[in-house]
Each structure stands twice: as structure tokens, then as C-alpha cells.
């Protein structure tokens, strides 16, 4: 099946630092979504992107839909301890019959106070 | 709180058994999706239902089946359980069956442990 390559797999940073993570694919996606998952909970939607080149912010989070439609990145500015969790990118392929999402492997973020 | 509910939260059973996981979508959402998440893995799409009908199928085993009822809640049935079926099972919902916007909102999950 389709695969999303998400990197880095994990990050251990100091509070206050900026964070950047990205997803790439060999396929073209028409939607990119970014989710955050905390232990014992379901993924929570952070940002949705629908157009190539689109740059969208949600508080300290900024995500972009790559111009080639094959990649996306998520930046977190001035990280705080509650940013800890696993961040997943997810994409939707236009040729899919339904609305299934393909997920990346996740970036585990750890923040040191 | 996403508005998607799942029961039970935890389920422990033995190999060879059959279990049913239940999901209620957000109010107004017509699509329900099931995903499997194994330990420290990403989410794998299993199946989607839209307004009672199967819309898309992913890597779902033949031992697994699902349905969506007239009140739009959904059940995922797992039979002849194996140790490798131990995982988190998430349900998600969205307003549409196809096309943008296709934001999906996830429930809290059911943790299945097969002993």
C-alpha cells in the first residue's frame, strides 16, 4: 500500500526550542492532516491542509502542504512540556474510493523542562 | 473530547475467542472508520462505512468484519483471535463519505489484549 515516511522518529528537546518534522511520499496527496496522540488517548486533529503550497497556523503550530503535493511539514515554536506526545501526519489520496487516511509512522516528541 | 465514543475501553480475552467493539460517531457524521494501532506503530486503516454501507476497505483480515447500523453507530467484530491481534482499535468519524473536507475525528480507542 501507500506509505508516508515521517521523520524524525523521535526528538528530545529543551523547553523553548522550536521543532520541525516532516512527511514525504512517492504519491500525490490531495489532503494532509496532522494529529497529536498522547498516551492512552486517540489522535487529536491539529491542522488540516487542502491546497498545494497552503501554509496554516494553529497557535504555536504551523504546517505546510508541499508544492509537489508529496510532502508536508509541521513546525512547533517555543515548545512547552505539554507538547509531549506522538505527532502523526496523515494523507488522503484522491484516487481512493472512500476517505481513508494513510498515516506516517509518527514523531515522538519529548520536551525537557 | 472529540464527540466520538468507543466501548469498551479495555478488553482482555483468550486466543480463539470473538469480541465486538462498539463506536458511536459525532452527531451528524455519516462516515465511520476503523483503524488498528499496534504497539508503537502508526495507524492502519481497516474499513470505512458511510450511511450504513461499506465505502472503502483497507488491510482488514477476513476474520474481522464490521457494520454500521441505521442509527449510524458501528461495530467491529474480531473472531478467532490470535496473539497478534492485540492492539489499540480506534474509531473515527467524519461528515462525508468522499471528498474534501475529510477531517476525521478519533475516539479514545479500545485496547484489546489477547492472551
Coordinates of C-alpha atoms in Angstrom, one line a residue:
Chain A
X1 CA 0.0 0.0 0.0
X2 CA 0.9 3.7 0.0
X3 CA 3.5 4.8 2.6
X4 CA 4.3 8.0 4.3
X5 CA 7.8 8.5 5.5
X6 CA 7.8 10.6 8.6
X7 CA 10.9 12.0 10.2
X8 CA 12.5 12.2 12.7
X9 CA 11.2 9.2 14.5
X10 CA 11.9 10.9 17.8
X11 CA 13.1 14.2 19.2
X12 CA 14.3 15.1 22.7
X13 CA 14.5 18.9 23.0
X14 CA 14.8 21.6 25.6
X15 CA 11.7 23.6 26.5
X16 CA 11.6 26.8 24.5
X17 CA 13.2 25.3 21.4
X18 CA 11.5 25.1 18.0
X19 CA 10.6 21.8 16.5
X20 CA 10.3 20.7 12.9
X21 CA 9.1 17.4 11.5
X22 CA 8.1 16.3 8.0
X23 CA 6.4 13.6 5.9
X24 CA 7.2 12.6 2.4
X25 CA 5.7 10.2 -0.1
X26 CA 6.2 9.0 -3.6
X27 CA 2.5 9.5 -4.2
X28 CA 0.5 12.7 -4.6
X29 CA -1.9 13.5 -1.8
X30 CA -4.9 15.9 -2.0
X31 CA -5.1 16.4 1.8
X32 CA -2.6 16.5 4.6
X33 CA -3.6 16.3 8.2
X34 CA -1.5 16.5 11.3
X35 CA -2.6 14.7 14.5
X36 CA -1.2 14.6 18.1
X37 CA -1.6 11.5 20.2
X38 CA -1.0 11.3 24.0
X39 CA -0.6 8.1 25.9
X40 CA -3.9 6.2 26.3
X41 CA -5.8 8.6 24.1
X42 CA -6.9 8.8 20.5
X43 CA -5.3 11.1 17.9
X44 CA -6.4 14.7 18.1
X45 CA -6.5 16.8 14.9
X46 CA -4.2 19.7 14.9
X47 CA -4.1 21.1 11.4
X48 CA -5.8 20.2 8.0
X49 CA -4.3 21.3 4.7
X50 CA -6.1 21.1 1.3
X51 CA -4.2 23.0 -1.2
X52 CA -0.6 22.7 -2.5
X53 CA 1.5 25.4 -1.0
X54 CA -1.0 26.1 1.7
X55 CA 0.5 27.4 5.0
X56 CA -1.7 27.1 8.0
X57 CA -1.2 28.0 11.7
X58 CA -2.8 26.9 14.9
X59 CA -1.3 28.8 17.8
X60 CA 2.3 27.8 18.0
X61 CA 1.9 25.2 15.3
X62 CA 2.4 25.8 11.6
X63 CA 2.1 23.3 8.8
X64 CA 2.5 23.5 5.1
X65 CA 1.3 21.4 2.2
X66 CA 4.2 20.9 -0.1
X67 CA 4.1 22.4 -3.6
X68 CA 4.7 19.0 -5.2
X69 CA 1.8 17.5 -3.1
X70 CA 4.1 14.8 -2.0
X71 CA 5.2 16.2 1.3
X72 CA 4.2 18.3 4.3
X73 CA 5.9 19.7 7.4
X74 CA 4.9 20.7 10.9
X75 CA 6.7 23.3 13.0
X76 CA 6.2 23.9 16.7
X77 CA 7.6 27.1 18.0
X78 CA 8.8 27.7 21.6
X79 CA 8.0 24.2 22.8
X80 CA 6.5 23.6 26.2
X81 CA 6.2 20.4 28.3
X82 CA 2.6 19.8 27.3
X83 CA 3.8 19.4 23.7
X84 CA 5.0 16.0 24.6
X85 CA 3.3 13.2 22.6
X86 CA 3.4 11.5 19.3
X87 CA 2.7 13.6 16.2
X88 CA 1.3 11.8 13.1
X89 CA 1.0 13.1 9.6
X90 CA -1.9 11.6 7.5
X91 CA -2.7 12.0 3.9
X92 CA -5.6 11.3 1.6
X93 CA -5.1 10.1 -1.9
X94 CA -7.6 11.4 -4.5
X95 CA -8.0 8.1 -6.2
X96 CA -9.2 6.4 -3.0
X97 CA -12.8 5.2 -3.2
X98 CA -13.5 6.5 0.3
X99 CA -11.9 8.9 2.7
X100 CA -9.3 6.5 4.2
X101 CA -6.2 8.1 5.6
X102 CA -2.7 6.8 5.2
X103 CA -0.6 7.6 8.4
X104 CA 3.0 8.2 8.8
X105 CA 5.0 6.3 11.5
X106 CA 4.9 9.2 13.9
X107 CA 7.4 11.5 15.6
X108 CA 7.7 11.0 19.3
X109 CA 8.4 14.4 20.9
X110 CA 9.9 14.7 24.4
X111 CA 10.5 18.1 26.0
X112 CA 12.9 18.7 28.9
X113 CA 11.7 21.5 31.2
Chain B
X1 CA -13.5 15.4 23.7
X2 CA -13.9 14.6 20.0
X3 CA -17.5 13.5 20.4
X4 CA -16.7 10.0 19.2
X5 CA -17.3 7.3 21.8
X6 CA -16.0 3.8 21.9
X7 CA -16.7 0.9 24.2
X8 CA -15.3 -0.9 25.9
X9 CA -12.1 0.9 26.8
X10 CA -10.2 -2.3 27.6
X11 CA -10.8 -5.8 26.6
X12 CA -8.9 -8.9 27.7
X13 CA -9.7 -12.2 26.1
X14 CA -8.1 -15.5 25.0
X15 CA -7.0 -16.8 21.7
X16 CA -9.7 -18.2 19.5
X17 CA -12.4 -16.1 21.1
X18 CA -14.6 -13.5 19.4
X19 CA -15.2 -9.9 20.5
X20 CA -17.2 -6.9 19.4
X21 CA -16.1 -3.3 19.6
X22 CA -18.6 -0.5 19.5
X23 CA -18.4 3.0 18.2
X24 CA -20.8 6.0 18.1
X25 CA -19.8 8.8 15.7
X26 CA -20.0 12.5 16.3
X27 CA -23.5 13.9 16.0
X28 CA -24.3 14.5 12.3
X29 CA -21.3 12.5 11.0
X30 CA -22.3 9.8 8.4
X31 CA -18.9 8.1 8.0
X32 CA -17.3 5.8 10.4
X33 CA -13.7 4.5 10.1
X34 CA -11.9 1.7 11.9
X35 CA -8.1 1.8 12.4
X36 CA -5.7 -0.6 14.2
X37 CA -2.6 0.6 16.0
X38 CA -0.1 -1.9 17.2
X39 CA 2.5 -1.2 19.8
X40 CA 4.4 2.0 18.9
X41 CA 3.1 1.8 15.4
X42 CA 1.2 4.1 13.1
X43 CA -2.4 3.7 12.4
X44 CA -3.5 1.2 9.8
X45 CA -6.8 1.7 8.1
X46 CA -9.2 -1.2 8.3
X47 CA -12.6 -0.2 6.9
X48 CA -15.0 2.7 6.3
X49 CA -18.8 2.8 6.3
X50 CA -20.8 5.6 5.0
X51 CA -24.5 5.9 6.0
X52 CA -24.8 2.2 6.5
X53 CA -22.8 1.0 3.5
X54 CA -19.3 -0.2 3.2
X55 CA -17.3 2.6 1.3
X56 CA -13.7 1.5 1.5
X57 CA -11.7 -1.4 2.7
X58 CA -8.1 -1.5 3.8
X59 CA -5.9 -4.2 5.3
X60 CA -8.7 -5.9 7.2
X61 CA -8.3 -9.6 7.9
X62 CA -11.1 -12.0 6.8
X63 CA -11.6 -12.9 10.5
X64 CA -12.6 -9.3 11.1
X65 CA -15.9 -7.7 10.0
X66 CA -17.8 -4.5 10.6
X67 CA -21.2 -3.0 10.1
X68 CA -22.9 0.4 10.5
X69 CA -26.4 0.4 11.9
X70 CA -29.4 2.8 11.0
X71 CA -28.6 5.0 14.0
X72 CA -25.1 5.3 12.5
X73 CA -23.2 3.5 15.3
X74 CA -20.8 0.9 14.2
X75 CA -19.4 -2.4 15.4
X76 CA -16.2 -4.1 14.6
X77 CA -16.2 -7.9 15.1
X78 CA -13.0 -9.7 15.6
X79 CA -13.1 -13.5 15.6
X80 CA -10.7 -16.5 16.0
X81 CA -8.5 -14.1 17.8
X82 CA -4.7 -14.5 17.7
X83 CA -2.0 -13.1 19.9
X84 CA -1.0 -10.7 17.1
X85 CA -4.5 -9.1 17.2
X86 CA -3.6 -7.4 20.4
X87 CA -3.6 -3.7 19.6
X88 CA -5.5 -0.4 20.0
X89 CA -8.5 -0.2 17.8
X90 CA -9.7 3.3 17.0
X91 CA -12.9 4.5 15.5
X92 CA -13.1 7.8 13.7
X93 CA -15.9 9.7 12.1
X94 CA -16.4 12.5 9.5
X95 CA -19.3 14.2 8.0
X96 CA -18.7 13.0 4.4
X97 CA -18.1 9.7 2.7
X98 CA -15.8 11.0 0.0
X99 CA -14.1 14.2 -1.0
X100 CA -12.8 17.2 1.0
X101 CA -13.1 18.2 3.7
X102 CA -12.2 14.8 5.0
X103 CA -11.1 15.6 8.5
X104 CA -11.6 12.6 10.7
X105 CA -12.2 12.8 14.5
X106 CA -11.0 9.9 16.6
X107 CA -12.5 8.2 19.6
X108 CA -10.5 7.2 22.7
X109 CA -9.9 3.7 21.4
X110 CA -10.3 0.2 22.7
X111 CA -7.3 -1.6 23.9
X112 CA -7.6 -5.3 23.1
X113 CA -5.3 -7.8 24.8
X114 CA -5.3 -11.4 23.6
X115 CA -3.7 -13.9 26.0

